[in-house]
Amino acid sequence: MNLPPSSPRTLSSIKDRSFNRATLTDDGIMITSQGHSTSGGRGDLQSKHFHGCNHSVSSFQSTPSSCFETTSLISCVTCLSDNNSVEHRNRRHSNHSTDTAGLLNEDLEEIPYSSVNGKLMVNTVIPYGRILYAKYLENPYGYRDSSSNGSANEETGISPQLEDPATGNPPASQTKSGDDVVGAQTLNGDDNRDSSAPGADVEDDDNYQLIEITFAKPRRHDVVPKRLTLLISHYSTSPETNVVEEIMGRSYKNAKSNRSILVIINPHGGQGKAKKLFMTKCRPILLASRCSIEIAYTKYGRHAIDIAREVDISKYDTIACASGDGIPYEVINGLYQRTDRAAAFNTLSITQLPCGSGNAMSVSCHWTSNPSYAALSLVKSVESRIDLMCCSQPSYFEEFPRLSFLSQCYGVIAESDINTEFIRWLGPTRFELGVAFNVIQRKKYPCDVWVKYAAKTKDDLKVHYLEHKRKRRRELEEEYDDNSQLEEVISRDSDFVTTEDDFKLKFPYDHGVPGDWEKLDSSLTDNLGIFYTGKMPYMAADAKFFPAALPNDGAIDLMMTDARTPVTRIAPILLALDKGTHVLQPEVIHTKILAYKIVPKVQSSLFSVDGERFPLEPLQVEVLPKICKTLLRNGTYVDTEFETM
Ligand SMILES: Nc1ncnc2c1ncn2[C@@H]1O[C@H](COP(=O)(O)OP(=O)(O)OP(=O)(O)O)[C@@H](O)[C@H]1O
């Protein structure tokens, strides 16, 4: 428990008057008055740079209703919010003076951490979505933060103390004893501040408590943890309220705090950069949020299957794959092979920190391919249920079918994904080159396909999509405008319990194709170009292959093309992939299905399942509804804007 000072004694005798005062608003902690600055011109520095709010933009940070942003903007508070948001830029330019924006973004980025405790503009709001941790500070009366024992992991020796995000080292301001120095400011007033300076009004000190918050602050393309000490009025809640608990409650609304995470790092992932990306971009955010983390490195191909098969599920609530999409695929399959698999899927949320070359899971679930933003999303996300797909082929189904969370493909895309691995050094370009090469050749991949439809036509599909999406949105936003009810809805989703029955296949491979499945017209399947099924909207950072995919609508999205389609038509279709509008084109078949079987009729080719090579054998797949828990930012996939297409 994070207890306030045990006596209502005031801070009025504290000589130091340099802390900013703040209050809690619906959106975040708002600075209400400035402590006077004695830091040798920080204020000057701020005003000097007043005009330059230089935000960078990344296509996956566009989050109109993001929990990371504030909604009521008194100042340009989003400069402490999502600086990569297109929405943010628009609002900034329409609603606010760039002056204020420039101050917060530019200057705080250039100056050391301690300066965050200097003058912050009045009305600046630090959104709850950015607050990682709050605690009462030790004060001159000897009250100590009773909650600051953190969650250091004894086995790994990982300390929850903040580290330099760039190096992973403790910050220079940490004392040898391990006590945190609050920036350059201490309550005993030995920082040469002039307590009689203007702005040091003392009359209402009774109503303030000294609280340190740690928040995720934009720095260049990333977010990094920063500390800030504030005098926070408890009249912003009620005098009896524990302000720190109130801040933590609002900052982790619908999210689980203090996660216990097993991080699996593929050291070869992301062309060998995965470990460094995790250590420098993700770990500081997780530790600042008081998550406990243990790290396991994959030592050989498919090692993550063994790790997940053997992991002690009582120790963790989350497995975070600091990798590409290959490791989550292996983790899901390792869990599936356990005798206690239902318990494993009920206990653990499987998530990705995008440190690989293919990061579709993070783009879809955390709405970003940036590792630090994904770490922030991880700690703030809602535990949500997603459907998986169960794949059976003759060579392995009797031992264990394979679970797929992302996609299966055959034809042009499969060959471009897998058969271009020898030019891996080209990065994502290799895939695009492969597709272009195969499409120009108009290469055909004959096969037979049977499907069990969930929504057959494009009109049916739109209805299905809108019904499921609106149902969820209605639950979250309209019907449940009261917070307690909203929490009820969200917990209803995460409380869904997987049982062993949920793993039983409705359509076992050896039972043959059921009579109510439809065989697709052979004039199409004998000339197939692309066969692609998916459960997440993005297959890569700029490939919105399945704009109608939903986390748990109980259906798989299928798209197909005919290899005879003229190149002049197929080229614009492929070029529309970043917008997702390719599925609207008449040449593209787009449908929702519950299950399918595909029997290839070529001598040499392959299947790609979640980016892994699978044998050229008949493949039968069915959806397993809501079987897996993951972390979704705001409880949904990234918005694809499919309804407005
Ligand atoms: N130590 C290791 N040695 C060899 N292979 C490994 C090792 N660790 C993991 N792998 C394999 O690396 C593959 C790719 O992993 P991941 O998806 O994390 O990386 P990636 O950078 O996105 O690569 P890809 O471009 O292949 O998707 C997986 O099949 C996994 O089994």
Short mmCIF file of C-alpha atoms in Angstrom, two decimals, residues 18 53 61 83 95 98 123 158 182 186 209-210 249 322 330 334 359 361 383 421 432 461 509 531 576 587 640:
data_model
loop_
_atom_site.label_atom_id
_atom_site.label_comp_id
_atom_site.label_asym_id
_atom_site.label_seq_id
_atom_site.Cartn_x
_atom_site.Cartn_y
_atom_site.Cartn_z
CA SER A 18 10.37 25.15 -5.76
CA CYS A 53 7.17 21.93 -31.16
CA GLN A 61 0.51 6.41 -33.79
CA ASN A 83 3.87 13.06 -30.00
CA ASN A 95 -6.61 24.47 -30.98
CA THR A 98 2.44 26.49 -30.99
CA ASN A 123 -2.27 24.09 -17.19
CA ILE A 158 16.59 -7.15 -11.85
CA VAL A 182 14.51 13.80 -6.64
CA THR A 186 15.71 17.84 -2.00
CA GLN A 209 1.26 16.34 -0.51
CA LEU A 210 4.63 15.80 -2.03
CA GLY A 249 -6.02 3.77 -10.09
CA ALA A 322 11.02 -9.31 -27.83
CA GLU A 330 6.27 -20.64 -31.00
CA GLY A 334 4.47 -24.47 -26.77
CA ASN A 359 6.15 -7.24 -36.15
CA MET A 361 1.33 -8.57 -33.81
CA GLU A 383 -6.21 -8.00 -21.30
CA GLU A 421 14.96 -15.54 -47.22
CA GLU A 432 7.97 -6.63 -52.09
CA LEU A 461 -18.81 -9.22 -44.55
CA TYR A 509 -8.78 -33.45 -40.36
CA PHE A 531 -4.54 -17.29 -51.16
CA ALA A 576 -3.41 -0.10 -52.10
CA GLU A 587 -10.75 -8.56 -58.66
CA THR A 640 -8.26 0.24 -39.82
#
